[in-house]
Amino acid sequence: MTPVLLLAAEKESAQVTDWAARIGWVVGLALFVALVYWLMREGWKWRGTLQGDLPELPATPDETGPERLTMSGRYHGSTTAGQWLDRIVAHGLGTRSRAELTLTDTGLDVVRPGASDFFVPVAQLREARLDKGIAGKVLTEGGLLVVTWEHGDRLIDSGFRSDHAAEHNEWVEAINSMIETNSREGAER
């Protein structure tokens, strides 16, 4: 036979796609992803249950006094102080959101659209510092404003990132100054 005829004789039709097997794999993968998300959600709810002893978050008082500083940015979450991976999820503290912070003579007001707002009285503020990370969010060195405060019998670190990162230093100085002034006044009484 001539080579041209051999080539024509060897041609076969293209493989037919096995749609049943393909659909089975897609459905199996979708079920696996759904299971993983469900387990993550249950873990989140369980963590909230374990942290159920955390008291309700304080609401903003009617009179807060004049504003010292304001900042808009993001709230990245709260953790147990000193343990940047131990996220606190009770009372919505684990929910990331936009945030509007206002520092007044009475404390720190955190307004979060779509999440629970909270207020930290000046007597509960312990420290402010610049850091690079908090559970689930890592930035460059000094890219995160971390405020340590006492709630119930726990010390909590809350992480914020301003829309204008240059504001962070001013916030650290103002909060730490308020804490010093408050502790001096408390010692004089």
PDB file of C-alpha atoms in Angstrom:
ATOM      1  CA  MET A   1       0.000   0.000   0.000  1.00  0.00           C
ATOM      2  CA  THR A   2       1.040   3.479  -0.566  1.00  0.00           C
ATOM      3  CA  PRO A   3       1.863   5.660   2.431  1.00  0.00           C
ATOM      4  CA  VAL A   4      -1.079   7.974   1.812  1.00  0.00           C
ATOM      5  CA  LEU A   5      -3.528   5.089   2.027  1.00  0.00           C
ATOM      6  CA  LEU A   6      -1.912   3.823   5.228  1.00  0.00           C
ATOM      7  CA  LEU A   7      -2.418   7.187   6.915  1.00  0.00           C
ATOM      8  CA  ALA A   8      -6.049   7.267   5.893  1.00  0.00           C
ATOM      9  CA  ALA A   9      -6.635   3.754   7.142  1.00  0.00           C
ATOM     10  CA  GLU A  10      -5.138   4.491  10.596  1.00  0.00           C
ATOM     11  CA  LYS A  11      -7.299   7.529  11.383  1.00  0.00           C
ATOM     12  CA  GLU A  12      -9.808   7.000  14.152  1.00  0.00           C
ATOM     13  CA  SER A  13     -12.562   9.191  15.462  1.00  0.00           C
ATOM     14  CA  ALA A  14     -11.839  11.521  18.414  1.00  0.00           C
ATOM     15  CA  GLN A  15     -12.400  10.272  21.940  1.00  0.00           C
ATOM     16  CA  VAL A  16     -15.928  10.850  23.175  1.00  0.00           C
ATOM     17  CA  THR A  17     -16.127  12.724  26.479  1.00  0.00           C
ATOM     18  CA  ASP A  18     -17.481  10.619  29.309  1.00  0.00           C
ATOM     19  CA  TRP A  19     -19.961  13.185  30.670  1.00  0.00           C
ATOM     20  CA  ALA A  20     -21.239  10.966  33.487  1.00  0.00           C
ATOM     21  CA  ALA A  21     -17.744  10.627  34.974  1.00  0.00           C
ATOM     22  CA  ARG A  22     -17.034  14.332  34.532  1.00  0.00           C
ATOM     23  CA  ILE A  23     -20.303  15.373  36.199  1.00  0.00           C
ATOM     24  CA  GLY A  24     -19.630  12.896  39.008  1.00  0.00           C
ATOM     25  CA  TRP A  25     -16.222  14.482  39.682  1.00  0.00           C
ATOM     26  CA  VAL A  26     -17.679  18.028  39.653  1.00  0.00           C
ATOM     27  CA  VAL A  27     -20.495  17.055  42.042  1.00  0.00           C
ATOM     28  CA  GLY A  28     -18.028  15.237  44.320  1.00  0.00           C
ATOM     29  CA  LEU A  29     -15.721  18.272  44.406  1.00  0.00           C
ATOM     30  CA  ALA A  30     -18.640  20.625  45.129  1.00  0.00           C
ATOM     31  CA  LEU A  31     -19.762  18.404  48.019  1.00  0.00           C
ATOM     32  CA  PHE A  32     -16.214  18.324  49.402  1.00  0.00           C
ATOM     33  CA  VAL A  33     -15.927  22.143  49.276  1.00  0.00           C
ATOM     34  CA  ALA A  34     -19.346  22.484  50.943  1.00  0.00           C
ATOM     35  CA  LEU A  35     -18.243  20.089  53.707  1.00  0.00           C
ATOM     36  CA  VAL A  36     -15.052  22.066  54.325  1.00  0.00           C
ATOM     37  CA  TYR A  37     -16.984  25.366  54.559  1.00  0.00           C
ATOM     38  CA  TRP A  38     -19.541  23.800  56.898  1.00  0.00           C
ATOM     39  CA  LEU A  39     -16.747  22.485  59.169  1.00  0.00           C
ATOM     40  CA  MET A  40     -15.097  25.930  59.207  1.00  0.00           C
ATOM     41  CA  ARG A  41     -18.414  27.550  60.156  1.00  0.00           C
ATOM     42  CA  GLU A  42     -18.991  25.023  62.938  1.00  0.00           C
ATOM     43  CA  GLY A  43     -15.457  25.685  64.243  1.00  0.00           C
ATOM     44  CA  TRP A  44     -16.158  29.429  64.269  1.00  0.00           C
ATOM     45  CA  LYS A  45     -19.416  28.884  66.191  1.00  0.00           C
ATOM     46  CA  TRP A  46     -17.642  26.534  68.628  1.00  0.00           C
ATOM     47  CA  ARG A  47     -14.943  29.159  69.284  1.00  0.00           C
ATOM     48  CA  GLY A  48     -17.725  31.673  70.027  1.00  0.00           C
ATOM     49  CA  THR A  49     -19.289  29.197  72.462  1.00  0.00           C
ATOM     50  CA  LEU A  50     -15.960  28.680  74.243  1.00  0.00           C
ATOM     51  CA  GLN A  51     -15.628  32.462  74.600  1.00  0.00           C
ATOM     52  CA  GLY A  52     -19.175  32.806  75.943  1.00  0.00           C
ATOM     53  CA  ASP A  53     -17.876  34.047  79.312  1.00  0.00           C
ATOM     54  CA  LEU A  54     -16.830  37.326  77.681  1.00  0.00           C
ATOM     55  CA  PRO A  55     -19.251  40.067  78.849  1.00  0.00           C
ATOM     56  CA  GLU A  56     -21.331  42.098  76.392  1.00  0.00           C
ATOM     57  CA  LEU A  57     -19.444  44.890  74.685  1.00  0.00           C
ATOM     58  CA  PRO A  58     -19.923  48.353  76.199  1.00  0.00           C
ATOM     59  CA  ALA A  59     -22.118  50.749  74.236  1.00  0.00           C
ATOM     60  CA  THR A  60     -21.113  54.316  73.518  1.00  0.00           C
ATOM     61  CA  PRO A  61     -22.261  56.667  76.299  1.00  0.00           C
ATOM     62  CA  ASP A  62     -24.577  59.557  75.461  1.00  0.00           C
ATOM     63  CA  GLU A  63     -21.934  62.161  76.348  1.00  0.00           C
ATOM     64  CA  THR A  64     -18.413  61.374  75.160  1.00  0.00           C
ATOM     65  CA  GLY A  65     -16.920  64.855  75.170  1.00  0.00           C
ATOM     66  CA  PRO A  66     -14.968  66.533  72.388  1.00  0.00           C
ATOM     67  CA  GLU A  67     -13.230  64.463  69.741  1.00  0.00           C
ATOM     68  CA  ARG A  68      -9.450  64.228  70.009  1.00  0.00           C
ATOM     69  CA  LEU A  69      -8.862  62.123  66.894  1.00  0.00           C
ATOM     70  CA  THR A  70     -10.941  60.417  64.239  1.00  0.00           C
ATOM     71  CA  MET A  71      -9.913  57.748  61.785  1.00  0.00           C
ATOM     72  CA  SER A  72     -11.599  55.734  59.085  1.00  0.00           C
ATOM     73  CA  GLY A  73     -10.200  52.431  57.957  1.00  0.00           C
ATOM     74  CA  ARG A  74     -10.586  48.734  58.621  1.00  0.00           C
ATOM     75  CA  TYR A  75     -11.087  46.685  61.753  1.00  0.00           C
ATOM     76  CA  HIS A  76      -9.130  43.448  61.314  1.00  0.00           C
ATOM     77  CA  GLY A  77     -10.167  41.592  64.449  1.00  0.00           C
ATOM     78  CA  SER A  78      -9.373  41.035  68.091  1.00  0.00           C
ATOM     79  CA  THR A  79      -7.192  38.474  69.816  1.00  0.00           C
ATOM     80  CA  THR A  80      -6.151  37.565  73.323  1.00  0.00           C
ATOM     81  CA  ALA A  81      -3.459  40.113  74.250  1.00  0.00           C
ATOM     82  CA  GLY A  82       0.012  38.899  73.401  1.00  0.00           C
ATOM     83  CA  GLN A  83      -1.285  35.932  71.395  1.00  0.00           C
ATOM     84  CA  TRP A  84      -1.720  37.302  67.897  1.00  0.00           C
ATOM     85  CA  LEU A  85      -3.237  34.072  66.520  1.00  0.00           C
ATOM     86  CA  ASP A  86      -5.844  33.464  69.273  1.00  0.00           C
ATOM     87  CA  ARG A  87      -8.796  35.206  67.585  1.00  0.00           C
ATOM     88  CA  ILE A  88     -11.757  36.297  69.702  1.00  0.00           C
ATOM     89  CA  VAL A  89     -15.061  35.793  67.865  1.00  0.00           C
ATOM     90  CA  ALA A  90     -17.596  36.293  70.686  1.00  0.00           C
ATOM     91  CA  HIS A  91     -19.942  39.294  70.338  1.00  0.00           C
ATOM     92  CA  GLY A  92     -18.833  39.918  66.762  1.00  0.00           C
ATOM     93  CA  LEU A  93     -15.241  40.792  67.639  1.00  0.00           C
ATOM     94  CA  GLY A  94     -13.985  38.337  65.020  1.00  0.00           C
ATOM     95  CA  THR A  95     -15.847  40.009  62.154  1.00  0.00           C
ATOM     96  CA  ARG A  96     -13.678  42.101  59.864  1.00  0.00           C
ATOM     97  CA  SER A  97     -15.296  45.307  58.713  1.00  0.00           C
ATOM     98  CA  ARG A  98     -14.894  48.931  57.841  1.00  0.00           C
ATOM     99  CA  ALA A  99     -14.485  51.041  60.970  1.00  0.00           C
ATOM    100  CA  GLU A 100     -14.764  54.623  62.105  1.00  0.00           C
ATOM    101  CA  LEU A 101     -12.696  55.279  65.231  1.00  0.00           C
ATOM    102  CA  THR A 102     -13.186  58.284  67.459  1.00  0.00           C
ATOM    103  CA  LEU A 103     -10.950  59.022  70.422  1.00  0.00           C
ATOM    104  CA  THR A 104     -12.498  61.247  73.096  1.00  0.00           C
ATOM    105  CA  ASP A 105     -11.713  62.074  76.713  1.00  0.00           C
ATOM    106  CA  THR A 106     -13.993  59.215  77.810  1.00  0.00           C
ATOM    107  CA  GLY A 107     -12.528  56.504  75.568  1.00  0.00           C
ATOM    108  CA  LEU A 108     -12.359  54.907  72.136  1.00  0.00           C
ATOM    109  CA  ASP A 109     -15.541  54.591  70.100  1.00  0.00           C
ATOM    110  CA  VAL A 110     -15.487  51.962  67.334  1.00  0.00           C
ATOM    111  CA  VAL A 111     -18.353  52.209  64.842  1.00  0.00           C
ATOM    112  CA  ARG A 112     -18.516  49.293  62.394  1.00  0.00           C
ATOM    113  CA  PRO A 113     -21.148  49.314  59.657  1.00  0.00           C
ATOM    114  CA  GLY A 114     -22.599  45.835  59.315  1.00  0.00           C
ATOM    115  CA  ALA A 115     -21.032  44.607  62.576  1.00  0.00           C
ATOM    116  CA  SER A 116     -21.325  45.267  66.315  1.00  0.00           C
ATOM    117  CA  ASP A 117     -20.116  48.680  67.445  1.00  0.00           C
ATOM    118  CA  PHE A 118     -18.275  48.919  70.743  1.00  0.00           C
ATOM    119  CA  PHE A 119     -16.787  51.458  73.104  1.00  0.00           C
ATOM    120  CA  VAL A 120     -13.635  51.125  75.180  1.00  0.00           C
ATOM    121  CA  PRO A 121     -13.691  53.415  78.247  1.00  0.00           C
ATOM    122  CA  VAL A 122     -10.403  55.197  78.918  1.00  0.00           C
ATOM    123  CA  ALA A 123     -10.052  53.302  82.227  1.00  0.00           C
ATOM    124  CA  GLN A 124      -9.952  50.016  80.274  1.00  0.00           C
ATOM    125  CA  LEU A 125      -7.320  51.132  77.739  1.00  0.00           C
ATOM    126  CA  ARG A 126      -3.925  49.548  78.464  1.00  0.00           C
ATOM    127  CA  GLU A 127      -1.637  50.257  75.505  1.00  0.00           C
ATOM    128  CA  ALA A 128      -1.442  51.267  71.862  1.00  0.00           C
ATOM    129  CA  ARG A 129       1.337  50.170  69.545  1.00  0.00           C
ATOM    130  CA  LEU A 130       2.239  49.600  65.935  1.00  0.00           C
ATOM    131  CA  ASP A 131       2.528  45.982  64.895  1.00  0.00           C
ATOM    132  CA  LYS A 132       2.714  43.899  61.759  1.00  0.00           C
ATOM    133  CA  GLY A 133      -0.038  41.377  62.287  1.00  0.00           C
ATOM    134  CA  ILE A 134      -3.105  40.061  64.027  1.00  0.00           C
ATOM    135  CA  ALA A 135      -4.973  36.779  63.402  1.00  0.00           C
ATOM    136  CA  GLY A 136      -5.509  36.426  59.690  1.00  0.00           C
ATOM    137  CA  LYS A 137      -3.853  39.709  58.663  1.00  0.00           C
ATOM    138  CA  VAL A 138      -0.136  40.338  58.256  1.00  0.00           C
ATOM    139  CA  LEU A 139       1.195  43.648  56.963  1.00  0.00           C
ATOM    140  CA  THR A 140       4.554  45.359  56.792  1.00  0.00           C
ATOM    141  CA  GLU A 141       6.230  46.277  60.081  1.00  0.00           C
ATOM    142  CA  GLY A 142       4.185  49.023  61.782  1.00  0.00           C
ATOM    143  CA  GLY A 143       1.294  48.724  59.329  1.00  0.00           C
ATOM    144  CA  LEU A 144      -1.315  47.918  61.963  1.00  0.00           C
ATOM    145  CA  LEU A 145      -2.550  49.964  64.921  1.00  0.00           C
ATOM    146  CA  VAL A 146      -3.074  47.548  67.826  1.00  0.00           C
ATOM    147  CA  VAL A 147      -4.990  48.758  70.880  1.00  0.00           C
ATOM    148  CA  THR A 148      -4.800  46.640  74.039  1.00  0.00           C
ATOM    149  CA  TRP A 149      -7.777  46.966  76.363  1.00  0.00           C
ATOM    150  CA  GLU A 150      -9.332  45.132  79.282  1.00  0.00           C
ATOM    151  CA  HIS A 151     -12.789  43.620  79.015  1.00  0.00           C
ATOM    152  CA  GLY A 152     -14.080  41.582  81.911  1.00  0.00           C
ATOM    153  CA  ASP A 153     -11.071  39.627  83.145  1.00  0.00           C
ATOM    154  CA  ARG A 154      -9.342  39.492  79.732  1.00  0.00           C
ATOM    155  CA  LEU A 155      -6.836  41.663  77.976  1.00  0.00           C
ATOM    156  CA  ILE A 156      -7.728  42.039  74.313  1.00  0.00           C
ATOM    157  CA  ASP A 157      -5.694  43.279  71.341  1.00  0.00           C
ATOM    158  CA  SER A 158      -7.780  44.885  68.585  1.00  0.00           C
ATOM    159  CA  GLY A 159      -6.186  45.608  65.213  1.00  0.00           C
ATOM    160  CA  PHE A 160      -7.034  48.577  63.007  1.00  0.00           C
ATOM    161  CA  ARG A 161      -5.624  49.832  59.720  1.00  0.00           C
ATOM    162  CA  SER A 162      -6.252  53.437  58.761  1.00  0.00           C
ATOM    163  CA  ASP A 163      -7.010  54.497  55.216  1.00  0.00           C
ATOM    164  CA  HIS A 164      -4.008  56.810  55.767  1.00  0.00           C
ATOM    165  CA  ALA A 165      -1.315  54.754  57.527  1.00  0.00           C
ATOM    166  CA  ALA A 166       0.617  57.910  58.464  1.00  0.00           C
ATOM    167  CA  GLU A 167      -2.058  58.555  61.147  1.00  0.00           C
ATOM    168  CA  HIS A 168      -1.047  55.488  63.168  1.00  0.00           C
ATOM    169  CA  ASN A 169       1.833  57.177  65.045  1.00  0.00           C
ATOM    170  CA  GLU A 170      -0.422  60.037  66.152  1.00  0.00           C
ATOM    171  CA  TRP A 171      -2.970  57.532  67.459  1.00  0.00           C
ATOM    172  CA  VAL A 172      -0.341  55.568  69.404  1.00  0.00           C
ATOM    173  CA  GLU A 173       0.955  58.748  71.053  1.00  0.00           C
ATOM    174  CA  ALA A 174      -2.545  60.064  71.884  1.00  0.00           C
ATOM    175  CA  ILE A 175      -3.832  56.789  73.367  1.00  0.00           C
ATOM    176  CA  ASN A 176      -0.675  56.131  75.415  1.00  0.00           C
ATOM    177  CA  SER A 177      -0.746  59.733  76.662  1.00  0.00           C
ATOM    178  CA  MET A 178      -4.388  59.311  77.750  1.00  0.00           C
ATOM    179  CA  ILE A 179      -3.492  56.077  79.556  1.00  0.00           C
ATOM    180  CA  GLU A 180      -0.614  57.776  81.407  1.00  0.00           C
ATOM    181  CA  THR A 181      -2.779  60.741  82.389  1.00  0.00           C
ATOM    182  CA  ASN A 182      -5.591  58.476  83.560  1.00  0.00           C
ATOM    183  CA  SER A 183      -3.263  56.306  85.675  1.00  0.00           C
ATOM    184  CA  ARG A 184      -1.633  59.393  87.247  1.00  0.00           C
ATOM    185  CA  GLU A 185      -5.030  60.817  88.123  1.00  0.00           C
ATOM    186  CA  GLY A 186      -6.082  57.439  89.542  1.00  0.00           C
ATOM    187  CA  ALA A 187      -2.928  57.277  91.700  1.00  0.00           C
ATOM    188  CA  GLU A 188      -3.521  60.804  93.065  1.00  0.00           C
ATOM    189  CA  ARG A 189      -7.013  59.909  94.264  1.00  0.00           C
TER     190      ARG A 189
END
